[in-house]
Structure formats: C-alpha cells, structure tokens
Amino acid sequence: MDRIFDLAIIGGGINGCGIARDAAGRGNSVFLCEMNDLASGTSSWSTKLVHGGLRYLEYYEFRLVREALIEREVLWQIAPHIIRPLRFVLPHHAGLRPAWLLRLGLFLYDHIGGRKLLPPTRSVDLTRDEVGKPLVPNRFTRAFEYSDCFVDDARLVVLTARDAADRGAEIRTRSRAVEIRQADGIWHVTVEDAASGARSTIRARALVNAGGPWVENVLASGAGVNAKAKVRLVQGSHVVVRKLYAHDRAYMFQNSDGRIVFVIPYQDDFTLIGTTDRDYDGDPAKVKATDEEIKYLCDSVSEYLAKPVKPEDVVWTYSGVRPLYDDGASEAKAATRDYVFELDTPGGAPLLSIYGGKITTYRRLAEEALERLSPYLRGATPREDFKAKEGWTGKSPLPGGDMDVSAIAALTAELVRNYPFLTSAHANRLAHAYGTRAAKLLGEAKSLDDLGRSFGATLTESEVRYLIANEWARTAEDIVWRRSKLGLRLSAAEVAALEDWMAANHVASGPPLREAGGRT
C-alpha cells in the first residue's frame, strides 16, 4: 500500500512552500507538487519588498498592514542574508496627498506594527540632503524617509522549501497535478512528471490548493468543489535600468492617477522600477510587460528625476500576475492584498484553497492555514498541542540565516579570509545568497580552479552543482533568473553554454528562457 501523507500541497510558490515548512516542523508528513520550478510564477515577479504596505492604509486595511509590519522584522531576523533593511524617500508633491496626511500615515506605520530594529521615519530637506540630488531641481523641497525591507523573493521561496525538505517534507518540482479525486475520505492526486510523462498517484488526508493564479484551474481538475470565492488576476510589471544614482536609498513616487511607483537600488549596478496594477485576462504563464506599461513606468519616474528614464534605457523587464481575492473593488490598485481561505470537505476530506496574499505575510498565512486544517491532521489533537507549536517558524532561521541581522559584512570578510582567491564582490554575492551555507559550496577549494568551470559573472561549476543537488535547479533559467539574478550580467552565449553544460551532465533541460526571465 502506498504511503498516505497527512497533507498534500499543490503549488510551489511562497504560500505553498510556507505551509510545507510549517507542517513539516510540526511533525506532519507533507508532499508538495509544483508544475514548474519553485517560484516560477507570481512569487518570482514581485517588487521584492517585505513591507507593511503604506498605501494600503488609504483603503483602511489596518489589520493587514499591522500584521505585515510585525512580520517585516520577524522575516528579517530568520533570513538576514536574503532580506535587508531599506530606507524609502517619499517626496512631498504639493498637488497630491497633503503633507499632514503623509505624516499621519507614517506615524501609524511606525507605531502599529511593533517596530523594534528598523529606524523610524524622519523629515528630509531635499535642498540639503543627498537624496535630493537625483530629483528635478527646485520642484521638491521636502520629503519623508521611512523604513521597510528588501527581499530576494525567489530565494525566499527556495530556502523555505529547502527547510521543509530538511524537516522531512517531500518536494517534487516539474510535476503537474492532472487529476484530483477522493475515495474513502482520502485525496488521490495523479501527478505527471513534466520530463518523462510518467504518472504516479499521491494519497493524502488533506489537500491544500496553493495554485496562485491557477487556483481555480486546480479545482477544475476534478476536486468536486465549486469555488464560492473568485480570484482577480492583476498584472504587475517592472523594468530594470542601469544604476540611476549613487546613494543607497529607494524612492516612493506618487502619481497623479493615485498610484505609486518604487525606484529601488538593485543588484549593485542596477535600479528596479515598478509596479503597474491592471486587470489581466489570459494565461498567467504568458504574461509579459507591454510597451504601454514600460512607457508608463518610465514617464512616472521621469516626473521626479532630473535625468529622465526612457524605454530604450531598460535592460530587463519582468511581469507577473497577482492572484488577488476578488472583493469587488472597481480598480485593480484598490483590490485587497489580504488572503482569504475557502475550506471544503467534499466526501469528508478537507480541501483548503488560498486566494490572495502577499510575500510579507506568507508565514502567518501558513500558520492560519494549518490551524484551519488542524482537526483533520493526524497528531494535531488535542488542539492545545497544535497551538503550542505555532510561531516556531518565526524563531527558527531559514537555511543560511543563522546569524545576526548585522552580520553580512562580517560573513563576507570571513569568506575572503578563508578563501583569499575570492574577490570581495564574489564573496559578498555568495554571503547574500547562501548566508552561512556559502562555505558548503566552496568546500575545500584553494583556488578558483578548484571551483571548476567558470560560466561568467562569478558563477562557477561548484555553485551550479550545489544548486542542482540542494535547490532543485534543473535549467539555466532556474539558476540565472531565480536562484540568482546573474542573467543581468551574463551574455546570451554564456547562458547557452551553461544550458549545454547542464544537458551534457545529464541535467534535465527545460524550454527556452521565456520573456519574463530573459533579456529584452
């Protein structure tokens, strides 16, 4: 008789991996199925912020903002290698939101979320402070500077899955759930391997539908559930340009249409600009940044910056579809970012579907999901025992994150000291990507040659092998656009050489790089 899992999860984004980690840490058996690579959907195409969502205060989303602000520092402390504090400058625009409203919003932002480590808001004289230099001269004189955090979103997903696997969860990528049925109170999920086409059946007592933009498609696979909630697909596109200014702060610009656009220092030599908010109709896998969106983002920031940004300055674009809960909001920008659960028990076995959510609250979403499912999970009763295990994911670091939030510089120095053939930039990249596990991929190397073939941009054979063995990487795209962002630095020929090497070393090859993950 095949194994019966306590919990099966369909979807390899941040919510699915978060639930897998939490459940595995509570001693439940977990199976996670993802039809492509981990973080290959929405979770890889965010604005890459761990934040409360300042603008959500305008829509009275106080509970969501408070929960997200609390989570901001929790996540920073469990993953200080891939999450870092970031100061945002919000210039005051006399024709838009009044200064008193911005001050009130930022006062709430500073105080409702239990901020402890991040510095508070301050007022800025743009005529004197260096953050005023990149802006249009004499147009903006005052601003507010506040704190949030930046995150490597795709690595957050992969490291969460890695921790789940380390705790006993079974993670199967590139496996599509082709049929879902129930028999004798047990879910039977037919899974098809994308490479071989081979099919197998997974059995579980409870099922989580974390399909993101495909949440309704999962239900249509024969689950026997007619969704009462609806998902609203909202497209968010971003552009990346060469570094626009020297300082390390980000900007939050207000637009006359009521939207906001972030301008964020990115990957040392670049600047990230985004995002758009517009309803999307079509296959989420085929979403791409449109010429209209690219022009909108360039025009928006050019209203503030002394040197205008033009579409021809863009070196990369990416776009994703956010699966928001459809709350009936008339505009995409006003649709709630909160998460909603729908629990059904057709035939007695539970099926929990997830609508909406944001990266910052993924850990709390996982806790609440497991609380909803606790009556159905083996070993989860009495309820007090289950409740006692809540909160552990906010205390236990993700792989490589077992260090102080201020220790990245020291870790970089340690890597240079122990591996003197590394440049400071190479060591710094490894420290930010792998944290204290960086030494695992470097091993006993005494020279760069000991790390094997160099693929360019400090990517070595040793790192590629580590990612294949430990982080489910199977294609060049997995490595250069999700496990890292080295695709910004590697040429098309170098990426092709990496793909050829992986194929020659019997690593399954995937389809060509799609637009969202390739150069434009």
PDB file of C-alpha atoms in Angstrom, residues 5 11 27 68 134-135 146-147 162 195 205 208 238 412 429 440 459-460 474 481:
ATOM      1  CA  PHE A   5       0.539  11.786   3.507  1.00  0.00           C
ATOM      2  CA  GLY A  11       1.663  24.935  -5.795  1.00  0.00           C
ATOM      3  CA  GLY A  27       5.788  16.534  12.502  1.00  0.00           C
ATOM      4  CA  ALA A  68       2.666  42.779   7.673  1.00  0.00           C
ATOM      5  CA  PRO A 134      18.778  62.927  -8.304  1.00  0.00           C
ATOM      6  CA  LEU A 135      15.438  64.813  -8.280  1.00  0.00           C
ATOM      7  CA  TYR A 146      10.848  55.654   6.347  1.00  0.00           C
ATOM      8  CA  SER A 147      11.904  52.029   6.739  1.00  0.00           C
ATOM      9  CA  ARG A 162      14.750  23.568   1.429  1.00  0.00           C
ATOM     10  CA  ALA A 195      10.166  15.481 -18.297  1.00  0.00           C
ATOM     11  CA  ARG A 205      -5.764  13.067   4.185  1.00  0.00           C
ATOM     12  CA  VAL A 208      -4.104  22.498   0.020  1.00  0.00           C
ATOM     13  CA  HIS A 238       8.645  46.049 -13.602  1.00  0.00           C
ATOM     14  CA  THR A 412      31.755  38.436   3.612  1.00  0.00           C
ATOM     15  CA  ARG A 429      27.240  37.792  -3.523  1.00  0.00           C
ATOM     16  CA  LYS A 440      29.254  24.366   1.719  1.00  0.00           C
ATOM     17  CA  LEU A 459      29.158  31.683 -11.471  1.00  0.00           C
ATOM     18  CA  THR A 460      31.209  28.501 -11.137  1.00  0.00           C
ATOM     19  CA  ARG A 474      17.302  21.918 -13.480  1.00  0.00           C
ATOM     20  CA  TRP A 481      16.881  34.166 -13.009  1.00  0.00           C
TER      21      TRP A 481
END
